[in-house]
Amino acid sequence: YIVTIRVKPDHSGVVTDGVKHSMNPFCEIAVEEAVKLKEKKFIKEVVAVSCGPTQVTETIRTALAMGCDRGIHVEVSGKDYEAMGPLQIAKIFAALAKKEEASLVILGKQAIDDDCNQTGQMTAALLDWPQGTFASEVTIDGEKVKVVREIDGGLETIKISMPAVLTADLRLNTPRYATLPNIMKAKKKKIANMKPADLGVDMVSRVEVLRVDEPPTRLAGVKVETVDDLVAKLKANGTI
Amino acid sequence: MCLWKILVVLQCPSMGCCCKLTLMSKLQVSTFDIQIVQHTNIPVGVEMERFADEADVVIVGGGPAGLSAAIRLKQLAKEQEKELRVCLVEKASQIGAHTLSGACLEPSALNELFPDWKERGAPLNTPVTEDLFSILTEKYRIPVPMLPGLPMNNHGNYIVRLGHFVHWLGEQAEELGVEIYPGYAAAEVLFHEDGSVKGIATNDVGIAKDGSPKDVFERGMELHAKVTLFGEGCHGHLAKQLYRQFNLRENCEPQTYAIGLKELWVIDEKKWRPGRVEHSVGWPLNRNTYGGSFLYHLNEGEPLVALGFVVGLDYTNPYLSPFREFQRWKHHPFVAKTLEGGDRIAYGARALNEGGYQCLPKVTFPGGMLIGCSPGFMNVPKIKGTHTAMKSGMLAAEAIFPKVTAEDPASETAGLHIPEYEDNLKKSWIWKELYAVRNIRPSFHNYFGLYGGMVYTGVFYWILRGKEPWTLKHAGLDSAQLKPAKECTPIEYPKPDGKLSFDLLSSVALSGTNHEGDQPPHLTLKDDSIPVANNLAIYDGPEQRFCPAGVYEYVPLETGEGMRLQINAQNCVHCKTCDIKDPSQNINWVVPEGSGGPAYNGL
């Protein structure tokens, strides 16, 4: 995930051309958890879904190589893709979850490029399903799911009924490597193609990005010798 | 140490020495690590069998040579309506991410490969419009006329961002049906029982720093082929093994190298001259250190310049730091005036070949062949190697195609031996070009250094085109050229000013390099005591200075007296300079887990 990010000269966003795109790390954890649940025979089929331009199929391929059964690529490109945010994606996922009659929707807790932490929660709300977010442990118990959640105060354990939405946090598991033989086998697995319109989703965004800037360069600090100096400096720049 | 060896052999009886080699080279980090391994419980259930697959041709390396070979093979397959499975493995996370070059591309090979490259959208957006050459002194610049006929005259060439060009080649290859697998590093050469090359194996992943398997441990995969092409670029690590195995270097000189460091800058629009090519020699290097600079103005919409500095790795002063020479060169008034007010957006470094004709090894052996910068077809005075690398890949493909598609290849060995590739090379324009310029680089080894070399070039190349009947020799192995530190003077480098020149660590951050932290360091030492006993004691630790990524540091021992070598393997940008220049030849670069390394975007 280490890439050097540059703001576009017109300040409309960041340069993405030629930059290596990878699967979001929390999504990798989500895929791993889904595959683990299938290996433990709690679920029958894992479908990997992603929304975006053609390059997204490579990421879906990695998910298939990790053990998912089939993929769905929802094509969004151009201006729609630039404006796409958590609400549009949540609408797409909600529509797909209903269409596929899924019992669980597992997502990463947040994307590391926008850090929104909204898609999972919005999907649950649109579906009116229970949600187990920031999951660090997931156990299926009959028709219910026990989720241990990482919260600021510690760990919270909840029991929710399925169908449900779960979002994966860092300590849920360690994702397996997508090995070369599995990547080769994944080429034979199916990836279905569709557009948001096929799911009845309108991609209009109600959010308009006005401007993107780099964070201001950090100014050099000043060392002071005594507490009196510190107080004097704080008074001088109006802090106190 | 013995305990670990025996355990490994028992668990993989069919693998024998190959398996041992892979794991052992990662374990030889330090005796400290091996001691830990002795106490670790090797999980009994670790599956040591490797999955194997067959292709007709396997190509190691997704650079210009590897991709051109793959494309040419598929083009021939399409023309002659034959089926051919071509697999290409590349250690970078995406094609182009480990590619770094100036670069002024001579489109000769590209015109042969894709005559319709323009329609296909090849990113050759900047034709060269101006060609400047200078000799720099500390404050001034002496212009040298760029007469047609001089090797570095760039009329008809294009300034390219080679990473983008390679990425485009990758797309063309995939369209033709080449199976490209980025993020998978070829770590081991596989052999048939008759000694011919059977294919390669990718490295095992999920090994912890101490050598033990983690929960996510996975064995690498074997890719078998009738012929395996090795296009690892300059100083490939598998190529090193092949040279020894098949004695490919018995009739040529040892390869000599240079290190190239590069940055991309967005400059003030008023200073931007798209299509301008600037080269310089002289300051800050002295006349006996080969090297020089380049500065190319790209024409891709925004005022972008690609600039860099090359230092010959046959330099003798262990206090020389190629990185700091590069940084201080930018302060020269002629250079600073272009960069002032600009922003640096990328950094990288890579070793390049300087040996040319005299250093070409045998390039074919049973089961495989070497292509591109790995054997080393760079035309040094022209400062171009991409066109010859591509052409070598194409010639390899043309020689291989009839053999791999033949019903009965009539080969003595299980892996095909195709000496026709070498014959075709010798008849091609690559050979003529390299022969004509063979004496220019070695001509720098005279009392007058740089100036002697320039005079030689002017007289013998410009007038005689390399027809002189003698062939000069290079100085020998680069690693043997360093003088002991006490015979040399330390160089006073200016502090980076943060506007034109920068410190090493912020530069490394711009390269986007990263590696999975919990893996054995891929910079292995054959003998742990040598760095302090030899490199530090005699040469004052030159690896601290020639590594462009700050991998090597001599730090005081926690227990008081003495120093130890700290290897920050995560910083490595895969330039291979340490493997080349280490005076004790103790550092052995092996490939880390695939996807690790720099994340260059169009360098």
PDB file of C-alpha atoms in Angstrom, chain B residues 386-580:
ATOM      1  CA  THR B 386      16.251  -0.303 -24.078  1.00  0.00           C
ATOM      2  CA  HIS B 387      16.315  -0.726 -27.853  1.00  0.00           C
ATOM      3  CA  THR B 388      18.987  -3.440 -27.698  1.00  0.00           C
ATOM      4  CA  ALA B 389      17.243  -5.172 -24.787  1.00  0.00           C
ATOM      5  CA  MET B 390      13.990  -5.291 -26.764  1.00  0.00           C
ATOM      6  CA  LYS B 391      15.774  -6.536 -29.873  1.00  0.00           C
ATOM      7  CA  SER B 392      17.528  -9.293 -27.913  1.00  0.00           C
ATOM      8  CA  GLY B 393      14.144 -10.455 -26.594  1.00  0.00           C
ATOM      9  CA  MET B 394      12.732 -10.474 -30.126  1.00  0.00           C
ATOM     10  CA  LEU B 395      15.706 -12.416 -31.508  1.00  0.00           C
ATOM     11  CA  ALA B 396      15.362 -14.932 -28.690  1.00  0.00           C
ATOM     12  CA  ALA B 397      11.681 -15.391 -29.531  1.00  0.00           C
ATOM     13  CA  GLU B 398      12.425 -15.861 -33.237  1.00  0.00           C
ATOM     14  CA  ALA B 399      15.059 -18.480 -32.496  1.00  0.00           C
ATOM     15  CA  ILE B 400      12.858 -20.314 -29.998  1.00  0.00           C
ATOM     16  CA  PHE B 401       9.593 -20.381 -31.928  1.00  0.00           C
ATOM     17  CA  PRO B 402      10.406 -23.055 -34.541  1.00  0.00           C
ATOM     18  CA  LYS B 403      11.934 -25.253 -31.847  1.00  0.00           C
ATOM     19  CA  VAL B 404       9.129 -25.146 -29.279  1.00  0.00           C
ATOM     20  CA  THR B 405       6.403 -25.628 -31.847  1.00  0.00           C
ATOM     21  CA  ALA B 406       8.199 -28.416 -33.679  1.00  0.00           C
ATOM     22  CA  GLU B 407       6.752 -31.910 -33.362  1.00  0.00           C
ATOM     23  CA  ASP B 408      10.123 -33.365 -32.517  1.00  0.00           C
ATOM     24  CA  PRO B 409      12.557 -30.784 -31.251  1.00  0.00           C
ATOM     25  CA  ALA B 410      15.544 -33.104 -31.626  1.00  0.00           C
ATOM     26  CA  SER B 411      17.337 -31.894 -28.550  1.00  0.00           C
ATOM     27  CA  GLU B 412      20.057 -33.700 -26.653  1.00  0.00           C
ATOM     28  CA  THR B 413      18.778 -32.403 -23.378  1.00  0.00           C
ATOM     29  CA  ALA B 414      15.302 -32.272 -21.817  1.00  0.00           C
ATOM     30  CA  GLY B 415      15.500 -28.473 -21.704  1.00  0.00           C
ATOM     31  CA  LEU B 416      15.997 -27.137 -25.227  1.00  0.00           C
ATOM     32  CA  HIS B 417      19.376 -25.718 -26.129  1.00  0.00           C
ATOM     33  CA  ILE B 418      18.968 -23.113 -28.856  1.00  0.00           C
ATOM     34  CA  PRO B 419      22.365 -21.731 -29.903  1.00  0.00           C
ATOM     35  CA  GLU B 420      20.702 -20.100 -32.933  1.00  0.00           C
ATOM     36  CA  TYR B 421      19.789 -17.217 -30.633  1.00  0.00           C
ATOM     37  CA  GLU B 422      23.448 -16.370 -30.110  1.00  0.00           C
ATOM     38  CA  ASP B 423      24.176 -16.726 -33.833  1.00  0.00           C
ATOM     39  CA  ASN B 424      21.315 -14.351 -34.650  1.00  0.00           C
ATOM     40  CA  LEU B 425      22.554 -11.850 -32.099  1.00  0.00           C
ATOM     41  CA  LYS B 426      25.961 -11.811 -33.734  1.00  0.00           C
ATOM     42  CA  LYS B 427      24.402 -11.103 -37.131  1.00  0.00           C
ATOM     43  CA  SER B 428      22.132  -8.341 -35.870  1.00  0.00           C
ATOM     44  CA  TRP B 429      22.506  -4.592 -35.496  1.00  0.00           C
ATOM     45  CA  ILE B 430      22.967  -5.060 -31.742  1.00  0.00           C
ATOM     46  CA  TRP B 431      26.357  -6.641 -32.360  1.00  0.00           C
ATOM     47  CA  LYS B 432      27.428  -4.041 -34.922  1.00  0.00           C
ATOM     48  CA  GLU B 433      26.450  -1.223 -32.559  1.00  0.00           C
ATOM     49  CA  LEU B 434      28.185  -2.655 -29.535  1.00  0.00           C
ATOM     50  CA  TYR B 435      31.305  -3.506 -31.525  1.00  0.00           C
ATOM     51  CA  ALA B 436      31.575   0.038 -32.910  1.00  0.00           C
ATOM     52  CA  VAL B 437      31.502   1.637 -29.445  1.00  0.00           C
ATOM     53  CA  ARG B 438      33.461  -1.043 -27.590  1.00  0.00           C
ATOM     54  CA  ASN B 439      36.534   1.073 -26.945  1.00  0.00           C
ATOM     55  CA  ILE B 440      34.893   4.242 -25.688  1.00  0.00           C
ATOM     56  CA  ARG B 441      34.258   3.279 -22.070  1.00  0.00           C
ATOM     57  CA  PRO B 442      37.616   1.569 -21.483  1.00  0.00           C
ATOM     58  CA  SER B 443      39.372   4.571 -23.034  1.00  0.00           C
ATOM     59  CA  PHE B 444      38.621   6.441 -19.784  1.00  0.00           C
ATOM     60  CA  HIS B 445      41.249   4.366 -17.999  1.00  0.00           C
ATOM     61  CA  ASN B 446      44.181   6.631 -18.780  1.00  0.00           C
ATOM     62  CA  TYR B 447      46.044   9.323 -16.919  1.00  0.00           C
ATOM     63  CA  PHE B 448      43.780  12.070 -18.242  1.00  0.00           C
ATOM     64  CA  GLY B 449      40.670  10.117 -17.290  1.00  0.00           C
ATOM     65  CA  LEU B 450      37.576  11.840 -18.625  1.00  0.00           C
ATOM     66  CA  TYR B 451      39.473  14.101 -21.026  1.00  0.00           C
ATOM     67  CA  GLY B 452      41.489  11.240 -22.475  1.00  0.00           C
ATOM     68  CA  GLY B 453      38.267   9.353 -23.013  1.00  0.00           C
ATOM     69  CA  MET B 454      36.631  12.267 -24.785  1.00  0.00           C
ATOM     70  CA  VAL B 455      39.605  12.725 -27.063  1.00  0.00           C
ATOM     71  CA  TYR B 456      39.573   9.032 -27.880  1.00  0.00           C
ATOM     72  CA  THR B 457      35.857   9.164 -28.667  1.00  0.00           C
ATOM     73  CA  GLY B 458      36.299  12.190 -30.879  1.00  0.00           C
ATOM     74  CA  VAL B 459      39.143  10.667 -32.855  1.00  0.00           C
ATOM     75  CA  PHE B 460      38.349   7.006 -33.050  1.00  0.00           C
ATOM     76  CA  TYR B 461      34.590   6.899 -32.887  1.00  0.00           C
ATOM     77  CA  TRP B 462      33.511  10.019 -34.640  1.00  0.00           C
ATOM     78  CA  ILE B 463      36.022   9.646 -37.420  1.00  0.00           C
ATOM     79  CA  LEU B 464      36.674   5.922 -37.610  1.00  0.00           C
ATOM     80  CA  ARG B 465      33.361   4.527 -36.214  1.00  0.00           C
ATOM     81  CA  GLY B 466      35.108   1.956 -34.076  1.00  0.00           C
ATOM     82  CA  LYS B 467      36.977   0.332 -36.956  1.00  0.00           C
ATOM     83  CA  GLU B 468      40.297   0.424 -35.119  1.00  0.00           C
ATOM     84  CA  PRO B 469      41.683  -3.117 -34.950  1.00  0.00           C
ATOM     85  CA  TRP B 470      42.313  -3.255 -31.200  1.00  0.00           C
ATOM     86  CA  THR B 471      39.918  -3.868 -28.335  1.00  0.00           C
ATOM     87  CA  LEU B 472      40.721  -2.133 -25.076  1.00  0.00           C
ATOM     88  CA  LYS B 473      40.139  -3.897 -21.777  1.00  0.00           C
ATOM     89  CA  HIS B 474      38.169  -2.718 -18.775  1.00  0.00           C
ATOM     90  CA  ALA B 475      39.806  -2.393 -15.380  1.00  0.00           C
ATOM     91  CA  GLY B 476      38.496  -5.664 -13.930  1.00  0.00           C
ATOM     92  CA  LEU B 477      35.931  -6.400 -11.259  1.00  0.00           C
ATOM     93  CA  ASP B 478      34.277  -3.243  -9.859  1.00  0.00           C
ATOM     94  CA  SER B 479      34.445  -4.669  -6.336  1.00  0.00           C
ATOM     95  CA  ALA B 480      38.233  -4.893  -6.572  1.00  0.00           C
ATOM     96  CA  GLN B 481      38.744  -1.238  -7.471  1.00  0.00           C
ATOM     97  CA  LEU B 482      38.353   0.396  -4.065  1.00  0.00           C
ATOM     98  CA  LYS B 483      41.501   1.694  -2.435  1.00  0.00           C
ATOM     99  CA  PRO B 484      41.841   1.279   1.342  1.00  0.00           C
ATOM    100  CA  ALA B 485      40.300   4.213   3.217  1.00  0.00           C
ATOM    101  CA  LYS B 486      43.591   5.360   4.697  1.00  0.00           C
ATOM    102  CA  GLU B 487      44.932   6.021   1.176  1.00  0.00           C
ATOM    103  CA  CYS B 488      42.022   8.287   0.277  1.00  0.00           C
ATOM    104  CA  THR B 489      40.633  11.591   1.433  1.00  0.00           C
ATOM    105  CA  PRO B 490      37.091  11.837   2.791  1.00  0.00           C
ATOM    106  CA  ILE B 491      34.852  13.991   0.597  1.00  0.00           C
ATOM    107  CA  GLU B 492      33.153  17.005   2.196  1.00  0.00           C
ATOM    108  CA  TYR B 493      29.592  16.946   0.957  1.00  0.00           C
ATOM    109  CA  PRO B 494      27.331  19.967   1.538  1.00  0.00           C
ATOM    110  CA  LYS B 495      24.303  19.500   3.759  1.00  0.00           C
ATOM    111  CA  PRO B 496      21.025  19.060   1.861  1.00  0.00           C
ATOM    112  CA  ASP B 497      19.100  22.329   1.729  1.00  0.00           C
ATOM    113  CA  GLY B 498      15.660  20.739   1.524  1.00  0.00           C
ATOM    114  CA  LYS B 499      14.808  22.694  -1.618  1.00  0.00           C
ATOM    115  CA  LEU B 500      17.171  21.430  -4.307  1.00  0.00           C
ATOM    116  CA  SER B 501      19.014  18.697  -2.454  1.00  0.00           C
ATOM    117  CA  PHE B 502      17.577  16.272   0.044  1.00  0.00           C
ATOM    118  CA  ASP B 503      18.572  13.758   2.649  1.00  0.00           C
ATOM    119  CA  LEU B 504      18.634  10.039   1.944  1.00  0.00           C
ATOM    120  CA  LEU B 505      15.667   8.919   4.024  1.00  0.00           C
ATOM    121  CA  SER B 506      13.145  11.372   2.615  1.00  0.00           C
ATOM    122  CA  SER B 507      14.337  10.327  -0.853  1.00  0.00           C
ATOM    123  CA  VAL B 508      13.828   6.661  -0.069  1.00  0.00           C
ATOM    124  CA  ALA B 509      10.305   7.454   1.155  1.00  0.00           C
ATOM    125  CA  LEU B 510       9.538   8.904  -2.296  1.00  0.00           C
ATOM    126  CA  SER B 511      10.496   5.651  -3.984  1.00  0.00           C
ATOM    127  CA  GLY B 512       7.509   4.006  -2.347  1.00  0.00           C
ATOM    128  CA  THR B 513       9.619   1.019  -1.421  1.00  0.00           C
ATOM    129  CA  ASN B 514       8.340  -1.432   1.139  1.00  0.00           C
ATOM    130  CA  HIS B 515       8.693  -5.060   2.044  1.00  0.00           C
ATOM    131  CA  GLU B 516       6.731  -7.304   4.352  1.00  0.00           C
ATOM    132  CA  GLY B 517       8.545  -6.685   7.606  1.00  0.00           C
ATOM    133  CA  ASP B 518       8.415 -10.153   9.077  1.00  0.00           C
ATOM    134  CA  GLN B 519      10.523 -11.992   6.512  1.00  0.00           C
ATOM    135  CA  PRO B 520      14.209 -12.952   6.504  1.00  0.00           C
ATOM    136  CA  PRO B 521      16.309 -10.037   5.173  1.00  0.00           C
ATOM    137  CA  HIS B 522      16.959 -10.586   1.484  1.00  0.00           C
ATOM    138  CA  LEU B 523      20.415  -9.030   1.704  1.00  0.00           C
ATOM    139  CA  THR B 524      22.332 -12.008   2.926  1.00  0.00           C
ATOM    140  CA  LEU B 525      25.910 -12.174   4.134  1.00  0.00           C
ATOM    141  CA  LYS B 526      28.062 -15.174   3.306  1.00  0.00           C
ATOM    142  CA  ASP B 527      30.182 -14.552   6.395  1.00  0.00           C
ATOM    143  CA  ASP B 528      28.878 -12.427   9.250  1.00  0.00           C
ATOM    144  CA  SER B 529      32.251 -11.350  10.579  1.00  0.00           C
ATOM    145  CA  ILE B 530      33.521  -9.826   7.346  1.00  0.00           C
ATOM    146  CA  PRO B 531      31.641  -6.501   7.326  1.00  0.00           C
ATOM    147  CA  VAL B 532      33.294  -5.232  10.492  1.00  0.00           C
ATOM    148  CA  ALA B 533      36.594  -7.067  10.020  1.00  0.00           C
ATOM    149  CA  ASN B 534      37.093  -6.127   6.378  1.00  0.00           C
ATOM    150  CA  ASN B 535      34.664  -3.557   4.967  1.00  0.00           C
ATOM    151  CA  LEU B 536      34.680  -1.290   7.995  1.00  0.00           C
ATOM    152  CA  ALA B 537      38.300  -1.810   9.039  1.00  0.00           C
ATOM    153  CA  ILE B 538      39.914  -1.345   5.634  1.00  0.00           C
ATOM    154  CA  TYR B 539      37.407   0.596   3.557  1.00  0.00           C
ATOM    155  CA  ASP B 540      35.449   2.482   6.230  1.00  0.00           C
ATOM    156  CA  GLY B 541      32.217   0.739   5.370  1.00  0.00           C
ATOM    157  CA  PRO B 542      31.611   1.884   1.760  1.00  0.00           C
ATOM    158  CA  GLU B 543      28.203   0.196   1.720  1.00  0.00           C
ATOM    159  CA  GLN B 544      26.920   2.991   3.939  1.00  0.00           C
ATOM    160  CA  ARG B 545      27.688   5.346   1.082  1.00  0.00           C
ATOM    161  CA  PHE B 546      26.972   3.476  -2.122  1.00  0.00           C
ATOM    162  CA  CYS B 547      23.571   2.142  -1.135  1.00  0.00           C
ATOM    163  CA  PRO B 548      21.011   4.641  -2.493  1.00  0.00           C
ATOM    164  CA  ALA B 549      18.408   3.540   0.030  1.00  0.00           C
ATOM    165  CA  GLY B 550      20.134   3.592   3.388  1.00  0.00           C
ATOM    166  CA  VAL B 551      20.010  -0.175   3.858  1.00  0.00           C
ATOM    167  CA  TYR B 552      23.456  -0.473   5.425  1.00  0.00           C
ATOM    168  CA  GLU B 553      24.428   1.246   8.641  1.00  0.00           C
ATOM    169  CA  TYR B 554      27.315   0.634  10.990  1.00  0.00           C
ATOM    170  CA  VAL B 555      25.930   1.134  14.473  1.00  0.00           C
ATOM    171  CA  PRO B 556      27.638   0.763  17.820  1.00  0.00           C
ATOM    172  CA  LEU B 557      27.074  -2.526  19.574  1.00  0.00           C
ATOM    173  CA  GLU B 558      24.647  -2.383  22.484  1.00  0.00           C
ATOM    174  CA  THR B 559      27.287  -4.069  24.628  1.00  0.00           C
ATOM    175  CA  GLY B 560      29.703  -1.168  24.500  1.00  0.00           C
ATOM    176  CA  GLU B 561      32.709  -1.410  22.213  1.00  0.00           C
ATOM    177  CA  GLY B 562      32.759  -2.097  18.551  1.00  0.00           C
ATOM    178  CA  MET B 563      30.329  -1.780  15.686  1.00  0.00           C
ATOM    179  CA  ARG B 564      27.966  -4.082  13.859  1.00  0.00           C
ATOM    180  CA  LEU B 565      26.402  -3.913  10.428  1.00  0.00           C
ATOM    181  CA  GLN B 566      22.690  -3.209  10.572  1.00  0.00           C
ATOM    182  CA  ILE B 567      20.794  -4.202   7.441  1.00  0.00           C
ATOM    183  CA  ASN B 568      17.539  -2.265   6.938  1.00  0.00           C
ATOM    184  CA  ALA B 569      16.272  -4.613   4.274  1.00  0.00           C
ATOM    185  CA  GLN B 570      12.860  -2.957   4.113  1.00  0.00           C
ATOM    186  CA  ASN B 571      14.415   0.148   2.471  1.00  0.00           C
ATOM    187  CA  CYS B 572      15.920  -1.781  -0.418  1.00  0.00           C
ATOM    188  CA  VAL B 573      15.072  -0.450  -3.890  1.00  0.00           C
ATOM    189  CA  HIS B 574      16.448  -3.540  -5.671  1.00  0.00           C
ATOM    190  CA  CYS B 575      19.223  -1.592  -7.417  1.00  0.00           C
ATOM    191  CA  LYS B 576      21.808  -4.440  -6.928  1.00  0.00           C
ATOM    192  CA  THR B 577      24.716  -2.036  -6.284  1.00  0.00           C
ATOM    193  CA  CYS B 578      25.696  -3.707  -3.013  1.00  0.00           C
ATOM    194  CA  ASP B 579      26.034  -7.106  -4.639  1.00  0.00           C
ATOM    195  CA  ILE B 580      28.260  -5.509  -7.287  1.00  0.00           C
TER     196      ILE B 580
END
